[in-house]
Structures are given as structure tokens and as C-alpha cells.
XYZ file of C-alpha atoms in Angstrom:
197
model
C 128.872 113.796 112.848
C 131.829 112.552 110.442
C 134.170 111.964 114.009
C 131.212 109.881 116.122
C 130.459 108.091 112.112
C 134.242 107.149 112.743
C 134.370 106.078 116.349
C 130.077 104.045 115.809
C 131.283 102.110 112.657
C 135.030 101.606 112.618
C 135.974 101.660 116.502
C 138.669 104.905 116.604
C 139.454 106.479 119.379
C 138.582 110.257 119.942
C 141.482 111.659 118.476
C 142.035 109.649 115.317
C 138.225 110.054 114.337
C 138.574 113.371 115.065
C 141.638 113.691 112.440
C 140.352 111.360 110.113
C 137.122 113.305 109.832
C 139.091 116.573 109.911
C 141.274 115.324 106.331
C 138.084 113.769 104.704
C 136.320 117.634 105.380
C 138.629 119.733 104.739
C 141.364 117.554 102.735
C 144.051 119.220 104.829
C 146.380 117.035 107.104
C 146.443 119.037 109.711
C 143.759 121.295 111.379
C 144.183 123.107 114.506
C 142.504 121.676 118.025
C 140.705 124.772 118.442
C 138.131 123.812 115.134
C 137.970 120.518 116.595
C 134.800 119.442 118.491
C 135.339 118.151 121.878
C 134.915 114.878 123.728
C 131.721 115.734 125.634
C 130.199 116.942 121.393
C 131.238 113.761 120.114
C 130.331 111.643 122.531
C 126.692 113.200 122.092
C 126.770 112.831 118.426
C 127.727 109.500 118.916
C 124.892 108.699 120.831
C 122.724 110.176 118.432
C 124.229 108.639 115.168
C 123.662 105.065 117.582
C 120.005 105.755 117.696
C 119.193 106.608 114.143
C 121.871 103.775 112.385
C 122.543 101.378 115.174
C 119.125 100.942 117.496
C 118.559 97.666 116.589
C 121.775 96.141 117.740
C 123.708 98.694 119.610
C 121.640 97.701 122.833
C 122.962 94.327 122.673
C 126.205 94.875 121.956
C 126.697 96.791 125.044
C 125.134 94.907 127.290
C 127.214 91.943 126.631
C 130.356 94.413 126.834
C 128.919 95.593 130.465
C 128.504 91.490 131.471
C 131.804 90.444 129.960
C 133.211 93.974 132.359
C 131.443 92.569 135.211
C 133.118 89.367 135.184
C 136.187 90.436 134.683
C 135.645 92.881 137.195
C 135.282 89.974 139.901
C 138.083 88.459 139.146
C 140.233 91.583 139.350
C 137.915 91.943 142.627
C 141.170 92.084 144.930
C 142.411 95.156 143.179
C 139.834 97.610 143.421
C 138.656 97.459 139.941
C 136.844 100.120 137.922
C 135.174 100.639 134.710
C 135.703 103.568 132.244
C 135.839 104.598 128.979
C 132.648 103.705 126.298
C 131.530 100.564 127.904
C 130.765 102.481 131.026
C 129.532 106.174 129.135
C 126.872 103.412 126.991
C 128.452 105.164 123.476
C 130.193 101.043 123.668
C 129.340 99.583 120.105
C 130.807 96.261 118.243
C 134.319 97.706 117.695
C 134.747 98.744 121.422
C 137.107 97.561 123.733
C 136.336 96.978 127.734
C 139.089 99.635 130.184
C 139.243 98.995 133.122
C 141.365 100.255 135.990
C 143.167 98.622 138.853
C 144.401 100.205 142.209
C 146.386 98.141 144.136
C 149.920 98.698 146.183
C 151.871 95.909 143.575
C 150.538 96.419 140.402
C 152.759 93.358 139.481
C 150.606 91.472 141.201
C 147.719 91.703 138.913
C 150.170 90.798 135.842
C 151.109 87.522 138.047
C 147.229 87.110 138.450
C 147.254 86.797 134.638
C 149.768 84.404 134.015
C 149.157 82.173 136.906
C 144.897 81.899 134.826
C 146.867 81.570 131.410
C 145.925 84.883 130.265
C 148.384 86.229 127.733
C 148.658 89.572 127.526
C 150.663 93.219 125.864
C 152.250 95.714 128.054
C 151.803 98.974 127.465
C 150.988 102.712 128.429
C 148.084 104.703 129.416
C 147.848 108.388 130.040
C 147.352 108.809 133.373
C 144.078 109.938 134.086
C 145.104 112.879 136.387
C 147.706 114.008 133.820
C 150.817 112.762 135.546
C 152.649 110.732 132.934
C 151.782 106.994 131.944
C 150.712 104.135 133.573
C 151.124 100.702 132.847
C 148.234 98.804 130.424
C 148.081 95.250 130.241
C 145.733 94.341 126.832
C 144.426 90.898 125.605
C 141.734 89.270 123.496
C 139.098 87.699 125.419
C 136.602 85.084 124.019
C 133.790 84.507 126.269
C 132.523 81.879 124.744
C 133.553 79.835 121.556
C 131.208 81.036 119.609
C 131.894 84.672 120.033
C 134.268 87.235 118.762
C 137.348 88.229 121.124
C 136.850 91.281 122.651
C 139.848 93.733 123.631
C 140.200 94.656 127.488
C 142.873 97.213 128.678
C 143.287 96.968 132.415
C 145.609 100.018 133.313
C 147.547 99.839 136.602
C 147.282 102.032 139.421
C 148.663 102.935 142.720
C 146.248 102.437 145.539
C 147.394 106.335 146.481
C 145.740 107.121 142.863
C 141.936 105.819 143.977
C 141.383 109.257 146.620
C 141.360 111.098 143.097
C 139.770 108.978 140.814
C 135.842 109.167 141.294
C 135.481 112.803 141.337
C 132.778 113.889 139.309
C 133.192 116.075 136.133
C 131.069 119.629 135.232
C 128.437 117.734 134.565
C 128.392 115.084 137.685
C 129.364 112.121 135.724
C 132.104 109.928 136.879
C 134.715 108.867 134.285
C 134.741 105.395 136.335
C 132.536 103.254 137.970
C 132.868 100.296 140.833
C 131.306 96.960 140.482
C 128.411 98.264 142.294
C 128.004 100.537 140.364
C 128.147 99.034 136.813
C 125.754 96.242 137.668
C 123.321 98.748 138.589
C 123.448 100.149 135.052
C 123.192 96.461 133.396
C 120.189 95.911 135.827
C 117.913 98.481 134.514
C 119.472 101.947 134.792
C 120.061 101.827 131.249
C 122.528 104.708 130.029
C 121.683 107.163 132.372
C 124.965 109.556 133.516
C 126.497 107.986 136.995
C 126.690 110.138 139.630
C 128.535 110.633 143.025
């Protein structure tokens, strides 16, 4: 419960909750990946820790993370977008940032998208999901509205090759990604239910 306390209140990522956790338990800096929980634990103590601490506003929060996805998603419409990540799984909370991915034959096309709409952004890299090295990540701060805080969206940059393997389904039959489709099924009443093929 210490990792998914981590990732709910203070936005880490899997593995530096996990750590972190691991050092305030134990008070060791290092502890081997085998006494680690996985992913698939945390993300369901996350989910749990959500509904006993953050019920009352966690709801919200992700909703407006799935509509601010959505738009983004139609503007990135040209190159194949797709969700991922805690936005898409519902575990999304006030900390969270908005992935998406991008599959497209010039992936320096969607960086020339963002410039030519004045959107500044950071280049860097994200593990390819299939394990073959890094991919390009272009990250900025978007403010939907004035009155809003920015939120952080990571759109990582794909060959169009890359798409025949990205929407198989895990052990479980959840996709790690979702189309436009899709997500706006989830924000129009399929609530956090698991996506499958």
C-alpha cells in the first residue's frame, strides 16, 4: 500500500514509488526486484487506496484528464493517436500526466504540427513498448483553460510499422492503449471498466 500511497498522493511513477516505499520499509537503499510487488498489485492497490482516501474527487479528476486526452487526441487525429498509461487504466489522479502515442511514417511531422499551433515542447525518450530500445517523447504543459492547472502530456512517437503490435491484449484482456473510439466510450459511461479487444 506504501508504493500506490506514493504514486495516489505524490504522482511517481511505478518504479520510484516502488523504491521509495521499499527505503521508508525497510530503511535499506536497495532491495531486490524479486520482493517488489508488481505493476498489475499496485495498480490494484492503487485503486483501492483511491476509493477509501480519494472518492470524493478522484472521479473528477479523471474525467477531465480523459476530456483534455480526447481533445488532444483529435488534433493528433492524422497520426493514429492512442491513449495509455493511468489516464486510460482510470488509477489517473491530480498528479497524473496524459501519454499518448502516435504512429505515423514521419514522426517529425507531428513535432512540426506543434510548432506550427505554438506548442512548446521537451524532447525526450520512451521505452519502447515492445522492448526494442527508445522512442522519441515530446512533453509540454497544457492549460485548458485559464483557470486551471497545466497538465503534463507525453506524446511518444511511433512508426506506423509499430501499430500491427500495439493493441494486443495482455493475460488479462486489457489493452495497454486505447483509440479515440475507444476512450470516449469510457468517458461516456463505461466508467473504469478493463478495455478489451
Amino acid at each position: 500500500m506504501a508504493a500506490a500511497r506514493l504514486i495516489a498522493e505524490e504522482g511517481l511513477d511505478y518504479a520510484s514509488a516502488k523504491r521509495k516505499a521499499a527505503r521508508q520499509i525497510t530503511g535499506q537503499a536497495r532491495v531486490a526486484g524479486e520482493w517488489l510487488p508488481d505493476n498489475d498489485q499496485i495498480e490494484e492497490e492503487i485503486r483501492e487506496y483511491q476509493s477509501l482516501f480519494q472518492a470524493d474527487t478522484q472521479p473528477a479528476v479523471l474525467r477531465r484528464l480523459r476530456e483534455i486526452a480526447i481533445e488532444w487526441m483529435k488534433r493528433l487525429a492524422a497520426f493514429h493517436p492512442y491513449l495509455t498509461g493511468a489516464v486510460l487504466n482510470g488509477t489517473a489522479g491530480e498528479h497524473s500526466d496524459i501519454h499518448l502515442q502516435v504512429f505515423c511514417d514521419n514522426p517529425k511531422e507531428v513535432a512540426i504540427y506543434l510548432l506550427n499551433i505554438n506548442v512548446q515542447y521537451d524532447v525526450s525518450e520512451t521505452r519502447h513498448f515492445g522492448g526494442r530500445g527508445d522512442v522519441e517523447t515530446l512533453s509540454f504543459l497544457w492549460r485548458a483553460a485559464r483557470d486551471e492547472n497545466p497538465v503534463g502530456i507525453h506524446i511518444a512517437l511511433y512508426d506506423t510499422d509499430d501499430l500491427r503490435g500495439a493493441v494486443r491484449a495482455d493475460g488479462r484482456g486489457r489493452t495497454a492503449r486505447a483509440n479515440l473510439d475507444a476512450v470516449e466510450a469510457l468517458l461516456a459511461g463505461n466508467g473504469d471498466a478493463p478495455l478489451h479487444n
